Amino acid sequence: EAQVTQNPRYLITVTGKKLTVTCSQNMNHEYMSWYRQDPGLGLRQIYYSMNVEVTDKGDVPEGYKVSRKEKRNFPLILESPSPNQTSLYFCASIAKGQGGYEQYFGPGTRLTVT
Amino acid sequence: DAKTTQPTSMDCAEGRAANLPCNHSTISGNEYVYWYRQIHSQGPQYIIHGLKNNETNEMASLIITEDRKSSTLILPHATLRDTAVYYCIERGTASKLTFGTGTRLQVTL
């Protein structure tokens, strides 16, 4: 079954404690992306990756890092989390087809930073 | 940045067609219009996309005006499970997908 998985699904942490949210896809897609969702602001792109070792900033990259060492995985790293990074995070894997692209989203990770 | 305009919320009776409008007046010639939906706090789900022709799939139909400045997503027979936030998105590349605040569709009995 084609899917995007994220772990953990829920996380409560404290300010400054480094954390990683993993994302994995089994569809062999080249493009992957991270979003955060906050009430009233919709989904905003954090980082995206066009292929292994190729990443670029989205709209709200401050405070985040990513890596793409292999095609299937695209972890999101918060080196020093702060309370304003409390949010719902989604990873997406992107299929290029005829006439555009389709994004497949993971189930989400709800992060609380205290 | 590309920007779309959608009504904040809409209601629809179960079994009736739900017609969700979207304005994308800044769309350029090679940009597709995409529709996604998000049920509660689940990951957004792709519905349909189009460039200038009307499109239909098992989930919905997409009607795009001739000038491409607006479109309508049609759910032909809405059910309670279609209650969700629906996002209309315009974009030109795989790397950028800009979500607005969407339309909250409430399907009622």
mmCIF file of N, CA, C and O in Angstrom, chain B residues 12-69:
data_model
loop_
_atom_site.group_PDB
_atom_site.id
_atom_site.type_symbol
_atom_site.label_atom_id
_atom_site.label_comp_id
_atom_site.label_asym_id
_atom_site.label_seq_id
_atom_site.Cartn_x
_atom_site.Cartn_y
_atom_site.Cartn_z
ATOM 1 N N CYS B 12 -24.250 22.204 2.990
ATOM 2 C CA CYS B 12 -24.862 21.439 1.915
ATOM 3 C C CYS B 12 -25.663 20.306 2.542
ATOM 4 O O CYS B 12 -25.194 19.664 3.496
ATOM 5 N N ALA B 13 -26.846 20.064 2.003
ATOM 6 C CA ALA B 13 -27.652 18.947 2.492
ATOM 7 C C ALA B 13 -27.128 17.647 1.911
ATOM 8 O O ALA B 13 -26.722 17.583 0.740
ATOM 9 N N GLU B 14 -27.152 16.610 2.720
ATOM 10 C CA GLU B 14 -26.693 15.307 2.256
ATOM 11 C C GLU B 14 -27.489 14.865 1.028
ATOM 12 O O GLU B 14 -28.718 14.997 0.975
ATOM 13 N N GLY B 15 -26.768 14.331 0.047
ATOM 14 C CA GLY B 15 -27.410 13.871 -1.186
ATOM 15 C C GLY B 15 -27.479 14.936 -2.273
ATOM 16 O O GLY B 15 -27.683 14.608 -3.443
ATOM 17 N N ARG B 16 -27.309 16.192 -1.882
ATOM 18 C CA ARG B 16 -27.304 17.261 -2.871
ATOM 19 C C ARG B 16 -25.893 17.506 -3.375
ATOM 20 O O ARG B 16 -24.906 17.050 -2.782
ATOM 21 N N ALA B 17 -25.807 18.238 -4.484
ATOM 22 C CA ALA B 17 -24.492 18.598 -5.020
ATOM 23 C C ALA B 17 -23.898 19.742 -4.208
ATOM 24 O O ALA B 17 -24.591 20.704 -3.888
ATOM 25 N N ALA B 18 -22.639 19.620 -3.904
ATOM 26 C CA ALA B 18 -21.913 20.712 -3.245
ATOM 27 C C ALA B 18 -21.056 21.394 -4.302
ATOM 28 O O ALA B 18 -20.259 20.730 -4.983
ATOM 29 N N ASN B 19 -21.249 22.696 -4.456
ATOM 30 C CA ASN B 19 -20.490 23.475 -5.433
ATOM 31 C C ASN B 19 -19.594 24.464 -4.694
ATOM 32 O O ASN B 19 -20.073 25.420 -4.094
ATOM 33 N N LEU B 20 -18.309 24.233 -4.751
ATOM 34 C CA LEU B 20 -17.366 25.074 -4.010
ATOM 35 C C LEU B 20 -16.604 25.961 -4.995
ATOM 36 O O LEU B 20 -15.837 25.467 -5.812
ATOM 37 N N PRO B 21 -16.776 27.288 -4.873
ATOM 38 C CA PRO B 21 -16.114 28.187 -5.819
ATOM 39 C C PRO B 21 -14.722 28.594 -5.359
ATOM 40 O O PRO B 21 -14.408 28.562 -4.160
ATOM 41 N N CYS B 22 -13.927 29.030 -6.329
ATOM 42 C CA CYS B 22 -12.590 29.529 -6.031
ATOM 43 C C CYS B 22 -12.205 30.568 -7.076
ATOM 44 O O CYS B 22 -12.383 30.330 -8.274
ATOM 45 N N ASN B 23 -11.689 31.682 -6.614
ATOM 46 C CA ASN B 23 -11.139 32.680 -7.524
ATOM 47 C C ASN B 23 -9.622 32.595 -7.509
ATOM 48 O O ASN B 23 -9.005 32.554 -6.436
ATOM 49 N N HIS B 24 -9.037 32.556 -8.677
ATOM 50 C CA HIS B 24 -7.569 32.532 -8.806
ATOM 51 C C HIS B 24 -7.181 33.462 -9.929
ATOM 52 O O HIS B 24 -6.655 33.041 -10.954
ATOM 53 N N SER B 25 -7.439 34.755 -9.701
ATOM 54 C CA SER B 25 -7.287 35.743 -10.771
ATOM 55 C C SER B 25 -5.839 35.979 -11.167
ATOM 56 O O SER B 25 -5.566 36.542 -12.228
ATOM 57 N N THR B 26 -4.898 35.564 -10.314
ATOM 58 C CA THR B 26 -3.482 35.787 -10.639
ATOM 59 C C THR B 26 -2.847 34.588 -11.326
ATOM 60 O O THR B 26 -1.646 34.574 -11.561
ATOM 61 N N ILE B 27 -3.642 33.616 -11.663
ATOM 62 C CA ILE B 27 -3.091 32.398 -12.230
ATOM 63 C C ILE B 27 -2.430 32.692 -13.573
ATOM 64 O O ILE B 27 -2.897 33.522 -14.360
ATOM 65 N N SER B 28 -1.307 32.029 -13.822
ATOM 66 C CA SER B 28 -0.632 32.223 -15.098
ATOM 67 C C SER B 28 -0.914 31.032 -16.009
ATOM 68 O O SER B 28 -1.497 30.034 -15.596
ATOM 69 N N GLY B 29 -0.460 31.156 -17.250
ATOM 70 C CA GLY B 29 -0.879 30.222 -18.274
ATOM 71 C C GLY B 29 -0.514 28.772 -18.043
ATOM 72 O O GLY B 29 -1.219 27.878 -18.497
ATOM 73 N N ASN B 30 0.564 28.528 -17.335
ATOM 74 C CA ASN B 30 1.007 27.145 -17.163
ATOM 75 C C ASN B 30 0.732 26.601 -15.768
ATOM 76 O O ASN B 30 1.253 25.558 -15.394
ATOM 77 N N GLU B 31 -0.045 27.327 -14.989
ATOM 78 C CA GLU B 31 -0.307 26.890 -13.617
ATOM 79 C C GLU B 31 -1.601 26.087 -13.544
ATOM 80 O O GLU B 31 -2.639 26.515 -14.044
ATOM 81 N N TYR B 32 -1.515 24.960 -12.891
ATOM 82 C CA TYR B 32 -2.683 24.127 -12.680
ATOM 83 C C TYR B 32 -3.453 24.615 -11.467
ATOM 84 O O TYR B 32 -2.902 25.232 -10.562
ATOM 85 N N VAL B 33 -4.713 24.277 -11.430
ATOM 86 C CA VAL B 33 -5.548 24.483 -10.246
ATOM 87 C C VAL B 33 -5.717 23.128 -9.571
ATOM 88 O O VAL B 33 -6.107 22.153 -10.218
ATOM 89 N N TYR B 34 -5.414 23.066 -8.279
ATOM 90 C CA TYR B 34 -5.523 21.829 -7.523
ATOM 91 C C TYR B 34 -6.568 22.004 -6.423
ATOM 92 O O TYR B 34 -6.717 23.079 -5.865
ATOM 93 N N TRP B 35 -7.213 20.916 -6.116
ATOM 94 C CA TRP B 35 -8.123 20.885 -4.980
ATOM 95 C C TRP B 35 -7.717 19.751 -4.054
ATOM 96 O O TRP B 35 -7.512 18.621 -4.484
ATOM 97 N N TYR B 36 -7.640 20.110 -2.783
ATOM 98 C CA TYR B 36 -7.390 19.149 -1.712
ATOM 99 C C TYR B 36 -8.466 19.344 -0.656
ATOM 100 O O TYR B 36 -9.109 20.390 -0.592
ATOM 101 N N ARG B 37 -8.609 18.343 0.182
ATOM 102 C CA ARG B 37 -9.477 18.529 1.333
ATOM 103 C C ARG B 37 -8.808 17.962 2.573
ATOM 104 O O ARG B 37 -7.939 17.085 2.484
ATOM 105 N N GLN B 38 -9.245 18.448 3.722
ATOM 106 C CA GLN B 38 -8.699 17.988 4.985
ATOM 107 C C GLN B 38 -9.854 17.721 5.929
ATOM 108 O O GLN B 38 -10.626 18.634 6.259
ATOM 109 N N ILE B 39 -9.953 16.481 6.317
ATOM 110 C CA ILE B 39 -11.003 16.060 7.236
ATOM 111 C C ILE B 39 -10.457 16.125 8.646
ATOM 112 O O ILE B 39 -9.464 15.460 8.955
ATOM 113 N N HIS B 40 -11.095 16.970 9.451
ATOM 114 C CA HIS B 40 -10.648 17.227 10.831
ATOM 115 C C HIS B 40 -9.154 17.551 10.817
ATOM 116 O O HIS B 40 -8.746 18.442 10.105
ATOM 117 N N SER B 41 -8.319 16.886 11.516
ATOM 118 C CA SER B 41 -6.890 17.192 11.545
ATOM 119 C C SER B 41 -6.058 16.118 10.861
ATOM 120 O O SER B 41 -4.869 15.965 11.139
ATOM 121 N N GLN B 42 -6.685 15.411 9.923
ATOM 122 C CA GLN B 42 -5.943 14.411 9.166
ATOM 123 C C GLN B 42 -5.074 15.095 8.115
ATOM 124 O O GLN B 42 -5.234 16.299 7.851
ATOM 125 N N GLY B 43 -4.194 14.359 7.486
ATOM 126 C CA GLY B 43 -3.405 14.907 6.397
ATOM 127 C C GLY B 43 -4.287 15.275 5.218
ATOM 128 O O GLY B 43 -5.253 14.573 4.923
ATOM 129 N N PRO B 44 -4.005 16.386 4.543
ATOM 130 C CA PRO B 44 -4.802 16.752 3.370
ATOM 131 C C PRO B 44 -4.824 15.637 2.334
ATOM 132 O O PRO B 44 -3.862 14.884 2.194
ATOM 133 N N GLN B 45 -5.936 15.573 1.622
ATOM 134 C CA GLN B 45 -6.149 14.523 0.629
ATOM 135 C C GLN B 45 -6.343 15.166 -0.735
ATOM 136 O O GLN B 45 -7.165 16.077 -0.896
ATOM 137 N N TYR B 46 -5.597 14.704 -1.715
ATOM 138 C CA TYR B 46 -5.752 15.198 -3.087
ATOM 139 C C TYR B 46 -7.129 14.822 -3.621
ATOM 140 O O TYR B 46 -7.604 13.694 -3.419
ATOM 141 N N ILE B 47 -7.772 15.772 -4.331
ATOM 142 C CA ILE B 47 -9.071 15.482 -4.940
ATOM 143 C C ILE B 47 -8.955 15.457 -6.457
ATOM 144 O O ILE B 47 -9.260 14.455 -7.104
ATOM 145 N N ILE B 48 -8.513 16.571 -7.034
ATOM 146 C CA ILE B 48 -8.542 16.694 -8.487
ATOM 147 C C ILE B 48 -7.692 17.892 -8.888
ATOM 148 O O ILE B 48 -7.404 18.764 -8.046
ATOM 149 N N HIS B 49 -7.263 17.956 -10.134
ATOM 150 C CA HIS B 49 -6.597 19.148 -10.636
ATOM 151 C C HIS B 49 -6.893 19.318 -12.121
ATOM 152 O O HIS B 49 -7.302 18.356 -12.791
ATOM 153 N N GLY B 50 -6.684 20.538 -12.618
ATOM 154 C CA GLY B 50 -6.924 20.812 -14.027
ATOM 155 C C GLY B 50 -6.169 22.038 -14.483
ATOM 156 O O GLY B 50 -5.749 22.866 -13.681
ATOM 157 N N LEU B 51 -6.032 22.163 -15.799
ATOM 158 C CA LEU B 51 -5.341 23.310 -16.382
ATOM 159 C C LEU B 51 -6.331 24.258 -17.042
ATOM 160 O O LEU B 51 -6.411 25.424 -16.687
ATOM 161 N N LYS B 52 -7.078 23.778 -18.022
ATOM 162 C CA LYS B 52 -8.100 24.628 -18.624
ATOM 163 C C LYS B 52 -9.343 23.866 -19.035
ATOM 164 O O LYS B 52 -10.400 24.447 -19.186
ATOM 165 N N ASN B 53 -9.219 22.564 -19.178
ATOM 166 C CA ASN B 53 -10.402 21.770 -19.480
ATOM 167 C C ASN B 53 -11.086 21.303 -18.207
ATOM 168 O O ASN B 53 -10.459 21.176 -17.169
ATOM 169 N N ASN B 54 -12.369 21.075 -18.298
ATOM 170 C CA ASN B 54 -13.076 20.515 -17.151
ATOM 171 C C ASN B 54 -12.597 19.087 -16.920
ATOM 172 O O ASN B 54 -12.259 18.369 -17.864
ATOM 173 N N GLU B 55 -12.551 18.703 -15.648
ATOM 174 C CA GLU B 55 -12.061 17.392 -15.298
ATOM 175 C C GLU B 55 -13.051 16.690 -14.379
ATOM 176 O O GLU B 55 -13.772 17.339 -13.617
ATOM 177 N N THR B 56 -13.059 15.374 -14.469
ATOM 178 C CA THR B 56 -13.920 14.572 -13.596
ATOM 179 C C THR B 56 -13.161 13.327 -13.177
ATOM 180 O O THR B 56 -12.464 12.721 -13.988
ATOM 181 N N ASN B 57 -13.310 12.957 -11.912
ATOM 182 C CA ASN B 57 -12.800 11.665 -11.460
ATOM 183 C C ASN B 57 -13.835 11.058 -10.512
ATOM 184 O O ASN B 57 -14.965 11.553 -10.411
ATOM 185 N N GLU B 58 -13.448 10.007 -9.821
ATOM 186 C CA GLU B 58 -14.410 9.293 -8.991
ATOM 187 C C GLU B 58 -14.843 10.110 -7.772
ATOM 188 O O GLU B 58 -15.853 9.793 -7.150
ATOM 189 N N MET B 59 -14.107 11.135 -7.455
ATOM 190 C CA MET B 59 -14.443 11.928 -6.276
ATOM 191 C C MET B 59 -15.252 13.164 -6.616
ATOM 192 O O MET B 59 -16.153 13.552 -5.865
ATOM 193 N N ALA B 60 -14.890 13.835 -7.724
ATOM 194 C CA ALA B 60 -15.476 15.147 -7.967
ATOM 195 C C ALA B 60 -15.310 15.561 -9.421
ATOM 196 O O ALA B 60 -14.647 14.879 -10.204
ATOM 197 N N SER B 61 -15.924 16.698 -9.733
ATOM 198 C CA SER B 61 -15.736 17.348 -11.026
ATOM 199 C C SER B 61 -15.155 18.736 -10.794
ATOM 200 O O SER B 61 -15.442 19.371 -9.770
ATOM 201 N N LEU B 62 -14.369 19.177 -11.750
ATOM 202 C CA LEU B 62 -13.752 20.499 -11.676
ATOM 203 C C LEU B 62 -14.127 21.265 -12.928
ATOM 204 O O LEU B 62 -13.844 20.803 -14.033
ATOM 205 N N ILE B 63 -14.757 22.420 -12.711
ATOM 206 C CA ILE B 63 -15.149 23.284 -13.824
ATOM 207 C C ILE B 63 -14.276 24.533 -13.770
ATOM 208 O O ILE B 63 -14.272 25.241 -12.757
ATOM 209 N N ILE B 64 -13.549 24.805 -14.832
ATOM 210 C CA ILE B 64 -12.652 25.969 -14.901
ATOM 211 C C ILE B 64 -13.203 26.924 -15.944
ATOM 212 O O ILE B 64 -13.520 26.509 -17.063
ATOM 213 N N THR B 65 -13.318 28.201 -15.585
ATOM 214 C CA THR B 65 -13.838 29.184 -16.534
ATOM 215 C C THR B 65 -12.869 29.362 -17.697
ATOM 216 O O THR B 65 -11.671 29.062 -17.583
ATOM 217 N N GLU B 66 -13.395 29.891 -18.771
ATOM 218 C CA GLU B 66 -12.578 30.011 -19.978
ATOM 219 C C GLU B 66 -11.370 30.924 -19.760
ATOM 220 O O GLU B 66 -10.292 30.673 -20.291
ATOM 221 N N ASP B 67 -11.544 31.984 -18.968
ATOM 222 C CA ASP B 67 -10.412 32.876 -18.705
ATOM 223 C C ASP B 67 -9.490 32.330 -17.602
ATOM 224 O O ASP B 67 -8.488 32.954 -17.277
ATOM 225 N N ARG B 68 -9.870 31.207 -17.032
ATOM 226 C CA ARG B 68 -9.095 30.500 -15.998
ATOM 227 C C ARG B 68 -8.946 31.286 -14.707
ATOM 228 O O ARG B 68 -8.123 30.944 -13.864
ATOM 229 N N LYS B 69 -9.735 32.291 -14.491
ATOM 230 C CA LYS B 69 -9.608 33.074 -13.279
ATOM 231 C C LYS B 69 -10.457 32.545 -12.134
ATOM 232 O O LYS B 69 -10.384 33.053 -11.006
#
